C-alpha positions as a Markdown table, in Angstrom:
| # | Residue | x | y | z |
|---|---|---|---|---|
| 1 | Unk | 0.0 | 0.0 | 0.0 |
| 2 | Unk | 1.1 | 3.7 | -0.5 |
| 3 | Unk | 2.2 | 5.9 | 2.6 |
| 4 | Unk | -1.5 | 7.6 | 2.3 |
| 5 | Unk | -3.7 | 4.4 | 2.0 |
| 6 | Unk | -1.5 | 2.9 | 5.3 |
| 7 | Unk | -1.6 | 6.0 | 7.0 |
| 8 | Unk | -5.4 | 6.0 | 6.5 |
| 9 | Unk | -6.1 | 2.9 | 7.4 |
| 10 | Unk | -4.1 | 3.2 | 10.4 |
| 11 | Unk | -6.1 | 6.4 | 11.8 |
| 12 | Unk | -9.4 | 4.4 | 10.6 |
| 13 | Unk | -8.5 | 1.7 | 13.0 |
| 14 | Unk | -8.0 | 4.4 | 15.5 |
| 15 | Unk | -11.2 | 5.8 | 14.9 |
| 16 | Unk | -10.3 | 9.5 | 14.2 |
| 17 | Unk | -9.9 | 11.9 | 11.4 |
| 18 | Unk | -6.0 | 12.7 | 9.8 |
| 19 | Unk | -4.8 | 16.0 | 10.4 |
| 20 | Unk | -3.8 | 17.5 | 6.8 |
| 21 | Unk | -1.5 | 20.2 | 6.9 |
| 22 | Unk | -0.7 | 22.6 | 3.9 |
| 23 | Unk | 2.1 | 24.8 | 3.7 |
| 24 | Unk | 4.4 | 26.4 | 0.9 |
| 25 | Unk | 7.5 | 25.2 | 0.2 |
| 26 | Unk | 10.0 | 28.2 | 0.8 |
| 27 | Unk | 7.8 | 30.3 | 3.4 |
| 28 | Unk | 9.5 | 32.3 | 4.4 |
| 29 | Unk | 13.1 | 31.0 | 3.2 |
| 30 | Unk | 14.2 | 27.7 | 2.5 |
| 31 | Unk | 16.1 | 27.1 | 5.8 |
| 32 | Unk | 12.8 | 27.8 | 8.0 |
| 33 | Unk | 10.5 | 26.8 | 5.8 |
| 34 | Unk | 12.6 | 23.2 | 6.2 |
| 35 | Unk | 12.1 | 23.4 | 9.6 |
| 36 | Unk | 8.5 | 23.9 | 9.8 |
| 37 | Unk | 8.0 | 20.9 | 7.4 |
| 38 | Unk | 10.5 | 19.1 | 9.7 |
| 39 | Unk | 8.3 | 19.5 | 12.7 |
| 40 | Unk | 5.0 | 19.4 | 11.7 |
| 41 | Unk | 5.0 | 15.4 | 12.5 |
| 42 | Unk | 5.6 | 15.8 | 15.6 |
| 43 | Unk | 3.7 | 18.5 | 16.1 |
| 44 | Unk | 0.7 | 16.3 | 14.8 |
| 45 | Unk | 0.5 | 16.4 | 11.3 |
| 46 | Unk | -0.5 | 13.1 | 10.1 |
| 47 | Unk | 0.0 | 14.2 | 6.2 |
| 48 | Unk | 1.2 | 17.1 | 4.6 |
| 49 | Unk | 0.5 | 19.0 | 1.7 |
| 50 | Unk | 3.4 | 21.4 | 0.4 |
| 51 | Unk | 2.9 | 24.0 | -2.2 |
| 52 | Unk | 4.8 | 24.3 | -5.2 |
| 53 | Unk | 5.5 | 28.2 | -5.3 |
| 54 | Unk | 3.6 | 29.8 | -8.7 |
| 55 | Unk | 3.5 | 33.3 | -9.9 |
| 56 | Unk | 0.2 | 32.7 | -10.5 |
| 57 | Unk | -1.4 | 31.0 | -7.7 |
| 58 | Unk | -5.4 | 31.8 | -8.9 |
| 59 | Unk | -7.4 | 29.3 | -6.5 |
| 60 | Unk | -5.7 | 30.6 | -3.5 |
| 61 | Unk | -6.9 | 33.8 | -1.9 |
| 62 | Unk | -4.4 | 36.4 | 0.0 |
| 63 | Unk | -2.6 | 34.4 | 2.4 |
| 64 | Unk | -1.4 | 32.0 | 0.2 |
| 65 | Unk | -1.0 | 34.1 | -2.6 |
| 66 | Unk | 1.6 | 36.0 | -0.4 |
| 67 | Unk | 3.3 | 33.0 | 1.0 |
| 68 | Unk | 3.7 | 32.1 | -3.1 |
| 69 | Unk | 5.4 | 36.0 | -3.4 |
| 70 | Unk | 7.7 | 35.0 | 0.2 |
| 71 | Unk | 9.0 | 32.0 | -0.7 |
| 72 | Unk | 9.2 | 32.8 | -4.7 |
| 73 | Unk | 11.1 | 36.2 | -3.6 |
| 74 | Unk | 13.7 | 33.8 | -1.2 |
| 75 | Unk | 14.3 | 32.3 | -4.9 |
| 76 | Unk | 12.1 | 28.7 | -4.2 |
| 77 | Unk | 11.5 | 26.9 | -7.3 |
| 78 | Unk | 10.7 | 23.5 | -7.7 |
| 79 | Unk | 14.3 | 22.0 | -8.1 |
| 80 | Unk | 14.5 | 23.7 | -4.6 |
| 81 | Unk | 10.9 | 22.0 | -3.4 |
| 82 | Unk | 11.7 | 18.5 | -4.5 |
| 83 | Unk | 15.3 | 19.2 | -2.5 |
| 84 | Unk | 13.2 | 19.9 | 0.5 |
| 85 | Unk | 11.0 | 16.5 | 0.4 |
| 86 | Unk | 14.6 | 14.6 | 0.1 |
| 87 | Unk | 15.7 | 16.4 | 3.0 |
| 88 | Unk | 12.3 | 16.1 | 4.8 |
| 89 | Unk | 13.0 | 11.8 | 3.5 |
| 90 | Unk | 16.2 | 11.7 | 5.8 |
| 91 | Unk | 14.1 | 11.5 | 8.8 |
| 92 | Unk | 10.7 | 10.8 | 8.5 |
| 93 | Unk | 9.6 | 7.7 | 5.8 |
| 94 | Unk | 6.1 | 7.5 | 7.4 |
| 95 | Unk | 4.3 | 10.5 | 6.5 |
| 96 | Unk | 3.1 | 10.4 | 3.3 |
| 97 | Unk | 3.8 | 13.8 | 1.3 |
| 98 | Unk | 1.5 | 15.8 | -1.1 |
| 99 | Unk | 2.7 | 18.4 | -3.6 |
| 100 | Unk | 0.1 | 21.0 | -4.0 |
| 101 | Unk | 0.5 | 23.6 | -7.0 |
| 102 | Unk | -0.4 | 24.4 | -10.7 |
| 103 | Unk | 0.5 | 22.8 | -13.4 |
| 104 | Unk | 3.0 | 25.4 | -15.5 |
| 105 | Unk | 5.8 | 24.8 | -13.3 |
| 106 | Unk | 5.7 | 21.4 | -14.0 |
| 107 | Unk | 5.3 | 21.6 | -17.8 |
| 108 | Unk | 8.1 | 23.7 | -17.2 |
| 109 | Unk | 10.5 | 21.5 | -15.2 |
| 110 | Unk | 9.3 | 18.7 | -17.8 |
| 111 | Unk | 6.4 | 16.2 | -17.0 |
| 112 | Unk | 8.5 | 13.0 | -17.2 |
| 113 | Unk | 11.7 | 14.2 | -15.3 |
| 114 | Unk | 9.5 | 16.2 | -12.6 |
| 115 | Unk | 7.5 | 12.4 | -12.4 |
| 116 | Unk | 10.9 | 10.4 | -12.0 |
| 117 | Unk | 11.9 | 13.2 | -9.3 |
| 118 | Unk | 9.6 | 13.4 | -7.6 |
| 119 | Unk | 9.4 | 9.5 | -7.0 |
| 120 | Unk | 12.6 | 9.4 | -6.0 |
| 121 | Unk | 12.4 | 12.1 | -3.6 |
| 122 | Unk | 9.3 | 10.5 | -2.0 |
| 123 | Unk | 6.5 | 12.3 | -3.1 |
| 124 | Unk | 3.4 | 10.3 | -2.4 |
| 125 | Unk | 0.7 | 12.5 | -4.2 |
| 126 | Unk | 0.2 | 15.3 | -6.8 |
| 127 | Unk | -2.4 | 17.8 | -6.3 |
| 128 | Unk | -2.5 | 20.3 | -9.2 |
| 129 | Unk | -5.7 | 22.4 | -9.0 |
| 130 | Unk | -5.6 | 23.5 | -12.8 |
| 131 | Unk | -5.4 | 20.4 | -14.3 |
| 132 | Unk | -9.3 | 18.9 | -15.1 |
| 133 | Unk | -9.8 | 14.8 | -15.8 |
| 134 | Unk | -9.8 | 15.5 | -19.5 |
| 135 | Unk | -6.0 | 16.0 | -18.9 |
| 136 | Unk | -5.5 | 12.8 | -17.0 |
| 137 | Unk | -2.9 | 11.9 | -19.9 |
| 138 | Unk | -0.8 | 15.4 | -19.1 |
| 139 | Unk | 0.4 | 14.2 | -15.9 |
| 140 | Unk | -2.6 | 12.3 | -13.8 |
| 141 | Unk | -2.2 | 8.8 | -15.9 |
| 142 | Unk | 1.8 | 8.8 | -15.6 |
| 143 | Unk | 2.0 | 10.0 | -12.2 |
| 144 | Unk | -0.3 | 6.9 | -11.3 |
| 145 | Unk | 1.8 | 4.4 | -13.3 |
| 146 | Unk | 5.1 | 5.7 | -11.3 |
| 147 | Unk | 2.8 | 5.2 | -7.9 |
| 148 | Unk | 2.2 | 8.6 | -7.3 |
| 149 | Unk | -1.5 | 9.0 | -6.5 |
| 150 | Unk | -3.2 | 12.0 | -7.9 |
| 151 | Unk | -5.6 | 13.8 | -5.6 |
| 152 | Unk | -8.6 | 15.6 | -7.0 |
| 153 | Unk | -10.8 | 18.4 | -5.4 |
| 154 | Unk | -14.4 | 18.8 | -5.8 |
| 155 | Unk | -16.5 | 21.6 | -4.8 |
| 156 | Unk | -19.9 | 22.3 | -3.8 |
| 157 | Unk | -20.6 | 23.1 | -7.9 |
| 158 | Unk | -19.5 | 19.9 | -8.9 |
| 159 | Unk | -22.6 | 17.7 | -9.8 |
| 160 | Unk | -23.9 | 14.6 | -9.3 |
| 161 | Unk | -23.3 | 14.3 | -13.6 |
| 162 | Unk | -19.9 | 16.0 | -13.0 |
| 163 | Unk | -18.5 | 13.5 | -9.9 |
| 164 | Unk | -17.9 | 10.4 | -11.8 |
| 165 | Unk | -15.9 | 12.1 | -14.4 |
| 166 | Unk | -13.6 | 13.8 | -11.3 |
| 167 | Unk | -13.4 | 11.0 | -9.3 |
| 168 | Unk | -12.6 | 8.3 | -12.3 |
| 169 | Unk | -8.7 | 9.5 | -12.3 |
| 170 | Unk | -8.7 | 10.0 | -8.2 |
| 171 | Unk | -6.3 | 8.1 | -5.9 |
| 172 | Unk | -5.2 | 8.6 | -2.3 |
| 173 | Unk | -7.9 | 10.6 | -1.0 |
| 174 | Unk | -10.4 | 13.0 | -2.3 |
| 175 | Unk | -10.3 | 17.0 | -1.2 |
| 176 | Unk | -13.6 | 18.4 | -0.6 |
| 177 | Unk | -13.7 | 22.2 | -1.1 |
| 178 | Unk | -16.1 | 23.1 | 1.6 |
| 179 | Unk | -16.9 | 26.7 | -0.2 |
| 180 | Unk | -17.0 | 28.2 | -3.5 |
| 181 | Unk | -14.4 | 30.3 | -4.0 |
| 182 | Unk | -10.3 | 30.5 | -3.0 |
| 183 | Unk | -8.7 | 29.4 | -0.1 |
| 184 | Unk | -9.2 | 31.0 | 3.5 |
| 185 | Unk | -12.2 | 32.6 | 1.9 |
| 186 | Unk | -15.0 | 31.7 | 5.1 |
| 187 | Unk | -16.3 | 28.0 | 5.9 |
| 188 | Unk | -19.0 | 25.9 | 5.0 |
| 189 | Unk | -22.1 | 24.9 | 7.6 |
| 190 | Unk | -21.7 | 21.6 | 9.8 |
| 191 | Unk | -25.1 | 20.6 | 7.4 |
| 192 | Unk | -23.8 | 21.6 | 4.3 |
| 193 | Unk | -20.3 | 19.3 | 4.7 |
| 194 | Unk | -22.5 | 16.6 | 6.4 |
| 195 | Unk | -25.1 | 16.3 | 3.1 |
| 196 | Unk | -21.6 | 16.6 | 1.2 |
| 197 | Unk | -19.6 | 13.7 | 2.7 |
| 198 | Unk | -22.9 | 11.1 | 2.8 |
| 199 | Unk | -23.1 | 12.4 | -1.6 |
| 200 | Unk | -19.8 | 11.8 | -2.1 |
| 201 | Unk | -19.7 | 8.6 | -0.3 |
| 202 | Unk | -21.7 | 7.1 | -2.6 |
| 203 | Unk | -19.2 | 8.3 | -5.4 |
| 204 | Unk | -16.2 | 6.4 | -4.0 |
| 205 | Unk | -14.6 | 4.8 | -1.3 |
| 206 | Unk | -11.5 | 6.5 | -1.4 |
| 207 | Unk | -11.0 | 8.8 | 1.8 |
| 208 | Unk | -12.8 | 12.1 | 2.5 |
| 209 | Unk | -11.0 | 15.5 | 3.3 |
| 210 | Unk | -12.4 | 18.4 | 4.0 |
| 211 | Unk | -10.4 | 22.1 | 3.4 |
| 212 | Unk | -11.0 | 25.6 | 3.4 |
| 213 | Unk | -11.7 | 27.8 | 6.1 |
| 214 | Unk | -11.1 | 25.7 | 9.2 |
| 215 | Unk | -8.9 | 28.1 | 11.4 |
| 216 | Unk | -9.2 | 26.7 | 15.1 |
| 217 | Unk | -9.2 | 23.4 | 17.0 |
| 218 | Unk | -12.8 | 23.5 | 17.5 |
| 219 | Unk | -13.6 | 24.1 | 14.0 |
| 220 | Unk | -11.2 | 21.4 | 13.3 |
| 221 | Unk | -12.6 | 18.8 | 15.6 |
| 222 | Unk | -16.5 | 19.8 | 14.5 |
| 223 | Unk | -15.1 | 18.3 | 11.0 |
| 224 | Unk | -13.3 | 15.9 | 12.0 |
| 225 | Unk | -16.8 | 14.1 | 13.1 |
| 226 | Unk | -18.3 | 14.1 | 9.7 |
| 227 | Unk | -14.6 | 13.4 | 7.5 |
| 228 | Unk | -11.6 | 11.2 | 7.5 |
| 229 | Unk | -9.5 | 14.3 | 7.0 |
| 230 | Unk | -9.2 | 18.1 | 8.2 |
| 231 | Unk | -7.2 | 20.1 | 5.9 |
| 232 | Unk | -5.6 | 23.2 | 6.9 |
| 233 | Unk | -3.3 | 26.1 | 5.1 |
| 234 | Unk | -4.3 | 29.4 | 5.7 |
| 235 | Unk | -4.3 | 29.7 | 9.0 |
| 236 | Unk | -0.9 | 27.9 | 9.5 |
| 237 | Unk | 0.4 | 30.1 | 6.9 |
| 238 | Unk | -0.7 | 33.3 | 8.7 |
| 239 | Unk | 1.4 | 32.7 | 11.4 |
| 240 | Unk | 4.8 | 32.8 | 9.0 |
| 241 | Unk | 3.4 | 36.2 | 7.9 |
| 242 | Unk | 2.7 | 37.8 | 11.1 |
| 243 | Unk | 5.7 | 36.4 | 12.5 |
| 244 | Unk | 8.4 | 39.0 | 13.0 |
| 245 | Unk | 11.5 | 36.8 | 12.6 |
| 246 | Unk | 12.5 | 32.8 | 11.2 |
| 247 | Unk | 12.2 | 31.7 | 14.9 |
| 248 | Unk | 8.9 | 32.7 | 15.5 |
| 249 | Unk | 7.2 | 31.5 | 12.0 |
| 250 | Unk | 8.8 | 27.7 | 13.0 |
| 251 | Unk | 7.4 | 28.2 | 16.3 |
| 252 | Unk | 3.8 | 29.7 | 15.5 |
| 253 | Unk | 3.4 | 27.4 | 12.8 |
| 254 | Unk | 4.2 | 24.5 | 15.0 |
| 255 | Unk | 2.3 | 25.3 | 18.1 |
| 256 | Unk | -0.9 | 26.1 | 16.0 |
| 257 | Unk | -0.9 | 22.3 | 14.4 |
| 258 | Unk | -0.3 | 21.0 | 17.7 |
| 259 | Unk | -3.7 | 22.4 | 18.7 |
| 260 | Unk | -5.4 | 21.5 | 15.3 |
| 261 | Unk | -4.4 | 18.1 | 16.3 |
| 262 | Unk | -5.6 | 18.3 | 19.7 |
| 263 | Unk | -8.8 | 19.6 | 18.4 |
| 264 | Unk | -8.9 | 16.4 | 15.8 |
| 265 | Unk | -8.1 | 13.7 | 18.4 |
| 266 | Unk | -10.1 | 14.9 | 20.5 |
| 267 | Unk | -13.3 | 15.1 | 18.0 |
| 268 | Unk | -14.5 | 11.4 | 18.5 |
| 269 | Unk | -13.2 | 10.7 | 22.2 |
């Protein structure tokens, strides 16, 4: 099994939600931004998603649109990010990894060598928000052949007629986009991601998260209730941008997932 189908069904035997924990690669600088992804295990992360820096991150509202300007400004590219999940290798093999991002830095980099990097880095997942099912061929369908799953999103717009198509090239788990609109950009109702999970439960099989606009412990353990996954990014990140020094990003970062996770073990005591 891949690192996110164990680590999955590990926390399903445990009978609680995974904390999913998003930040950008190179926020604020490579050296801190190391760090952070460094401790966020043990701070409670049980997978993470890191963000490929873009120029044009379009689905992302201002927090992570900034952290995109930080890190691309501290000269992060995805040589650099792919650097970081070899580095982030050396000491952790457990927690499965997720590269979050667009899909021009990768045609960029080249499809085929950014595929045979980023399995031997130890990449577990792609998640690349521009890129729809009729693509699958573009870098879904080789990704999957090299066994790295590809993650898709869907959104409350997406259809009953739509789902099938989505979910057909899906692996690993599927992200539920609890609002219309970009990241950090408000949260969804407890009914409106409860009617959400039981309709896409009848899609698929694969594992549920649940992202935008969760921000505190007891927003994150009010999720974790209804989904096998909590994902979080903005709020994380916000901490790196009001932090006034490396030191204090590491730390804020670090201390907010360890009460996200708090908040997510503690949803179904």
């Amino acid at each position: 099994m891949s690192r996110l189908q164990t680590r999955f069904a590990e926390l399903k035997e445990q009978n609680r939600a995974a904390l999913v924990t998003f930040v950008t690669a190179g926020d604020p600088n490579y050296d801190a931004s190391l760090k952070i992804l460094k401790g966020l295990p043990k701070a409670g992360a049980d997978v993470i998603e890191l963000g490929m820096p873009f120029t044009d991150p379009m689905a992302d509202g201002p927090a992570i649109q900034l952290a995109n300007i930080r890190a691309l400004a501290a000269k992060q590219n995805l040589a650099k990010t792919l650097q970081m999940v070899r580095e982030f290798r050396q000491d952790d093999s457990a927690t499965p990894l997720v590269l979050m991002g667009y899909f021009n830095p990768i045609h960029k980099y080249g499809v085929e060598r950014f595929i045979a990097d980023a399995q031997e880095a130890g990449v577990d997942g792609l998640i690349v928000v521009d890129l729809p099912p009729e693509h699958n061929r573009d870098l879904c369908d080789p990704a999957q052949a090299a066994g790295i799953d590809f993650i898709r999103l869907t959104t409350p717009t997406t259809d009953d007629k739509r789902l099938p198509t989505v979910l057909a090239g899906s692996s690993g788990f599927v992200y539920y986009v609890s609002v219309a609109g970009v990241t950090g950009a408000g949260s969804a109702t407890v009914e409106h991601v409860q009617e959400a999970v039981t309709r896409l439960r009848r899609h698929t099989d694969l594992p549920i998260s649940i992202g935008f606009g969760i921000r505190t412990p007891e927003h994150a353990a009010t999720i974790a209730r209804l989904a096998d996954g909590v994902v979080v990014g903005s709020a994380l990140i916000d901490q790196i941008a009001k932090a006034d020094n490396d030191g204090q990003a590491v730390d804020g970062v670090l201390e907010l997932c360890s009460q996200l996770a708090e908040g997510v073990r503690s949803a179904r005591r």
